[in-house]
Short mmCIF file of C-alpha atoms and ligand atoms in Angstrom, two decimals:
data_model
loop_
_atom_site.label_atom_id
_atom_site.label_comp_id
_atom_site.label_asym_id
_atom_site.label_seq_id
_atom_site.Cartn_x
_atom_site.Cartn_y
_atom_site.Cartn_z
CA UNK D 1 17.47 -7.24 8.50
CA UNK D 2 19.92 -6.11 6.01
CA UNK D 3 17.52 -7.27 2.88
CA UNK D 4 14.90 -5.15 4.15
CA UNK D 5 17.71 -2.15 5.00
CA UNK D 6 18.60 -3.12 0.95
CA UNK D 7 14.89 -3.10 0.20
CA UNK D 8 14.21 0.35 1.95
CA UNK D 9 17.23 2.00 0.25
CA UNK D 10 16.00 1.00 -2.83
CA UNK D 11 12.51 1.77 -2.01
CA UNK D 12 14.03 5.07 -1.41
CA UNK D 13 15.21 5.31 -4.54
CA UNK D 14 12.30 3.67 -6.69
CA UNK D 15 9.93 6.98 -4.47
CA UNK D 16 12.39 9.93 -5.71
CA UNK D 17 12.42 8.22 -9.51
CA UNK D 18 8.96 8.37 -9.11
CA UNK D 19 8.85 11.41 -7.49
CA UNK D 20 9.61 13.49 -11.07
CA UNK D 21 6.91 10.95 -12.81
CA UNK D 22 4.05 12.18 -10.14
CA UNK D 23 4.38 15.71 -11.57
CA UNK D 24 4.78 14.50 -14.91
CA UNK D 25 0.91 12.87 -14.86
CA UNK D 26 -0.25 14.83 -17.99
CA UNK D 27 -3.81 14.04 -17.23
CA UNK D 28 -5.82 13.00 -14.15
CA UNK D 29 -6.60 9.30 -15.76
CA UNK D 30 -2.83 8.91 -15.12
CA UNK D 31 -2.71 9.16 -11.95
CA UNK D 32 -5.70 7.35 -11.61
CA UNK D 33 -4.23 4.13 -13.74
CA UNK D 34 -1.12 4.62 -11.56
CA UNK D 35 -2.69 4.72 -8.11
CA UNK D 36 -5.58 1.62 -9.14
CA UNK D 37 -2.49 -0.60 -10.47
CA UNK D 38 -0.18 -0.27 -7.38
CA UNK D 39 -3.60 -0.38 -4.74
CA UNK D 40 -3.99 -3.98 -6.91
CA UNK D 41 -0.59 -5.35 -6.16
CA UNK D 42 -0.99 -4.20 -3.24
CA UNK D 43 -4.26 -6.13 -2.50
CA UNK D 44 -1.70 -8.78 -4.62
CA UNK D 45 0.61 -9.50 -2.08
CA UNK D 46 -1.32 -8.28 1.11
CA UNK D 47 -3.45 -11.51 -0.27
CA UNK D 48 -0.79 -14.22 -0.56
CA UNK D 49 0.11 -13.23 3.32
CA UNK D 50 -3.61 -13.82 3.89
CA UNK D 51 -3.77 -17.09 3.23
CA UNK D 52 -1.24 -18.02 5.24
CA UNK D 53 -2.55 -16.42 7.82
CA UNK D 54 -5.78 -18.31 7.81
CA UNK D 55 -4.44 -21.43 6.78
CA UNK D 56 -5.04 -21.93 3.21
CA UNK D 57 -1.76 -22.22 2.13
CA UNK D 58 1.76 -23.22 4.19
CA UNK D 59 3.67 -21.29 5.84
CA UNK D 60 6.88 -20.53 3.45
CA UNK D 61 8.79 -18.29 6.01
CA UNK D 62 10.94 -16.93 2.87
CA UNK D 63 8.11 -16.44 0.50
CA UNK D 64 5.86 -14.65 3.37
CA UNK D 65 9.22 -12.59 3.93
CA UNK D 66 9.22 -11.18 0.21
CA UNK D 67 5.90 -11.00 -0.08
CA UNK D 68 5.99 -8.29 3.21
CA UNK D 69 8.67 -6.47 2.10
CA UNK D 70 7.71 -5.98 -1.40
CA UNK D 71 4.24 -4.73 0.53
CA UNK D 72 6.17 -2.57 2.70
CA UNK D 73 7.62 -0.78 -0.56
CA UNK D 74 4.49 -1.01 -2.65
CA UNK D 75 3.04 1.34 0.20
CA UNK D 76 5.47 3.84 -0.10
CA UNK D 77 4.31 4.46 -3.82
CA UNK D 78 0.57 5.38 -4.47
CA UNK D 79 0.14 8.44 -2.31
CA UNK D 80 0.60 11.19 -4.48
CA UNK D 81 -0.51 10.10 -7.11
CA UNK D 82 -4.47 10.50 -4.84
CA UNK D 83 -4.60 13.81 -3.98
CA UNK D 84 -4.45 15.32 -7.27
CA UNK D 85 -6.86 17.81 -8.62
CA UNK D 86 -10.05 15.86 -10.73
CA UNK D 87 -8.64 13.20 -10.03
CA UNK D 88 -12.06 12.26 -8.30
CA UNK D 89 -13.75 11.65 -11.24
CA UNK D 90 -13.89 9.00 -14.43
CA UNK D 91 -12.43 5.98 -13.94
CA UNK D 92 -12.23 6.07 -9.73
CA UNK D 93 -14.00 4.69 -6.25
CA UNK D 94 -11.77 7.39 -4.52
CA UNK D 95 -13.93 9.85 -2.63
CA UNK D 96 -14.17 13.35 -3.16
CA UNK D 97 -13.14 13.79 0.31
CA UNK D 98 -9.59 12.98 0.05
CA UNK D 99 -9.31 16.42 -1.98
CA UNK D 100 -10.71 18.30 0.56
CA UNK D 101 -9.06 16.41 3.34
CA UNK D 102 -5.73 15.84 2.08
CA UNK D 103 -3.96 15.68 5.55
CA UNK D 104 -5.95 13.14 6.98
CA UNK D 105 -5.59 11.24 4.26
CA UNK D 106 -2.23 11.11 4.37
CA UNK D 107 -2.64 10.48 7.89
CA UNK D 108 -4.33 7.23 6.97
CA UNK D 109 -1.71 6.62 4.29
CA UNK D 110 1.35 7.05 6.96
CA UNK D 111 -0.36 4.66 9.22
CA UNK D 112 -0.68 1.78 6.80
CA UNK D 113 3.02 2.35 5.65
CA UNK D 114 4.09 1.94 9.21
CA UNK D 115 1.72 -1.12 9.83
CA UNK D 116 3.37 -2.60 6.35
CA UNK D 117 6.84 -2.10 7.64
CA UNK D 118 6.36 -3.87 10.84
CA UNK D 119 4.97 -6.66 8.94
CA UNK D 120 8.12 -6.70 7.05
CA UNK D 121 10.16 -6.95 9.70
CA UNK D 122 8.09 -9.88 11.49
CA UNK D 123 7.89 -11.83 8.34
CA UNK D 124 11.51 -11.31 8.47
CA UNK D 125 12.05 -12.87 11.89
CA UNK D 126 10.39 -15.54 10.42
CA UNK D 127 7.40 -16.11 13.25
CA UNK D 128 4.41 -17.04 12.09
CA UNK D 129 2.70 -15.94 15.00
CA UNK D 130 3.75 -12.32 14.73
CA UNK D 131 2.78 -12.30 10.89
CA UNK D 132 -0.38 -13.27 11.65
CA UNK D 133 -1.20 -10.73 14.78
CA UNK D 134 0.72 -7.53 12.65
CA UNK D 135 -1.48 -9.13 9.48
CA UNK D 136 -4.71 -7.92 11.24
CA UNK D 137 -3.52 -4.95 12.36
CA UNK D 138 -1.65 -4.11 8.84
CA UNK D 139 -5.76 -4.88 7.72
CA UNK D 140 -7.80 -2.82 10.18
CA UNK D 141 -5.18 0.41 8.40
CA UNK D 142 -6.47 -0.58 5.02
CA UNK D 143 -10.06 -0.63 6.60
CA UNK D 144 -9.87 2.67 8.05
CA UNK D 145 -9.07 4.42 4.82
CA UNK D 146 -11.31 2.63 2.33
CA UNK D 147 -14.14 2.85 5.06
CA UNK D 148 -13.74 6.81 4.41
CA UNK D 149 -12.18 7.24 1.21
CA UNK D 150 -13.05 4.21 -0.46
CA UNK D 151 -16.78 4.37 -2.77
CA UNK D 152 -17.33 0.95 -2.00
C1 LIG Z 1 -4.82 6.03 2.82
C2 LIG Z 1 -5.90 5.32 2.15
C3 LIG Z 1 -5.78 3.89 1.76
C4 LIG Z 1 -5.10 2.87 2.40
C5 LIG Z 1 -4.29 2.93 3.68
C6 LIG Z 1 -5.30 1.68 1.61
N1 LIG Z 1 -6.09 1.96 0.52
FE1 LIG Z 1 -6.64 0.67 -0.92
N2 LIG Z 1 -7.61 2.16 -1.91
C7 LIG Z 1 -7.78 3.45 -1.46
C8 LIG Z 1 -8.59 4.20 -2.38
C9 LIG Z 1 -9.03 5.65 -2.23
C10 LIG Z 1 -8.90 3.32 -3.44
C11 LIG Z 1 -9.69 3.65 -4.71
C12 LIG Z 1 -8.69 4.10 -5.80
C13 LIG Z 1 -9.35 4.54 -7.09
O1 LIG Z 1 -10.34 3.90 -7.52
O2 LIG Z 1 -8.86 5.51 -7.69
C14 LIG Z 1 -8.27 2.05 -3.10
C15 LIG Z 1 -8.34 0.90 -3.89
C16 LIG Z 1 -7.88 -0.35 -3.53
C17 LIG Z 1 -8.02 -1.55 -4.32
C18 LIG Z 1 -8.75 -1.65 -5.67
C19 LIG Z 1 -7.76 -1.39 -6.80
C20 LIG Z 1 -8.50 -1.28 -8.14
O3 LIG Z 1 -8.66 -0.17 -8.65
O4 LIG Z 1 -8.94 -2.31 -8.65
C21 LIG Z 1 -7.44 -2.58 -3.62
C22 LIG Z 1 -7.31 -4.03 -4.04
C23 LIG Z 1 -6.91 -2.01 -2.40
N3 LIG Z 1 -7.18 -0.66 -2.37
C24 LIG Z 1 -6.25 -2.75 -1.42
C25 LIG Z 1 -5.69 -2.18 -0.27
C26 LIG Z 1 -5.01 -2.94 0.76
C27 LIG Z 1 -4.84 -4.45 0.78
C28 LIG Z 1 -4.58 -2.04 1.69
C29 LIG Z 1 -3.81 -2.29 2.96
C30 LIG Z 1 -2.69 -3.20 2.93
C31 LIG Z 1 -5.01 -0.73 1.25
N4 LIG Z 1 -5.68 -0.85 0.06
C32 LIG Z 1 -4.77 0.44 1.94
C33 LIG Z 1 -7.24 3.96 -0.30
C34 LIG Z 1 -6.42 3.30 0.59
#
């Protein structure tokens, strides 16, 4: 528990850094590049907890650990960097809708983080069980907001 208190304090402090970079995307591709690279190591880790959970590779209680709890504060990261203006076109599957529907998205976006947290924190009581029950549910918040936000 206190390495994930450690990780979320520095989390913390890796989203106000941050925080002065999101208004300092010059252009729209920025943001773009920024939000595609952290949704990919995202997908990354999210992954290497998958196959655990169905089996193709053994459970390693302290790898599944960091791999959750890097998640948890990889999905504090990309959110700003979507609802940008123009941002919608070029280089992007992202939906026009998140523009117009900036709340919900963030709705979406709060959900996952909280889903990603209590993944964390099973994969940090070390039962595989629990990883693999909060893995689906951690899954059905990414579903939700590529099913409406996603281009493919
Ligand atoms: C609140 C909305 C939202 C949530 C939640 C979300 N995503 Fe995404 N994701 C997007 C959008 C929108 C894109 C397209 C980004 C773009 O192309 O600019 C995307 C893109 C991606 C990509 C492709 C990256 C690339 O450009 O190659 C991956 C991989 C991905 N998401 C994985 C995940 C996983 C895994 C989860 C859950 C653990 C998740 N996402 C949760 C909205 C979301």
């Amino acid at each position: 528990m206190q390495r994930i208190f450690g990780w979320v304090v520095s989390g913390a402090v890796v989203i106000s850094l941050f925080g002065v970079a999101y208004a300092q995307f010059a252009k729209p591709e920025q943001a773009i590049a920024y939000r595609r690279a952290t949704m990919t190591l995202i997908g990354d880790h999210f992954g290497r907890i998958g196959a655990v959970v169905k089996g193709d590779k053994q459970y390693d209680p302290k790898e599944t650990e960091q791999n959750a709890t890097l998640l948890a504060t990889l999905a504090t990261l990309p959110w700003d960097a979507f609802t940008i203006a123009d941002t919608d076109k070029g280089e992007t599957h992202m939906k026009p809708e998140v523009l117009k529907d900036k709340e919900a998205f963030r709705k979406a976006a709060d959900d996952m983080q909280m889903e990603t947290a209590k993944l964390a924190e099973a994969a940090d009581k070390g039962e595989l069980a629990a990883v693999k029950s909060q893995f689906g549910a951690t899954a059905k918040s990414c579903k939700a907001c590529h099913d409406r936000y996603r281009s493919h």
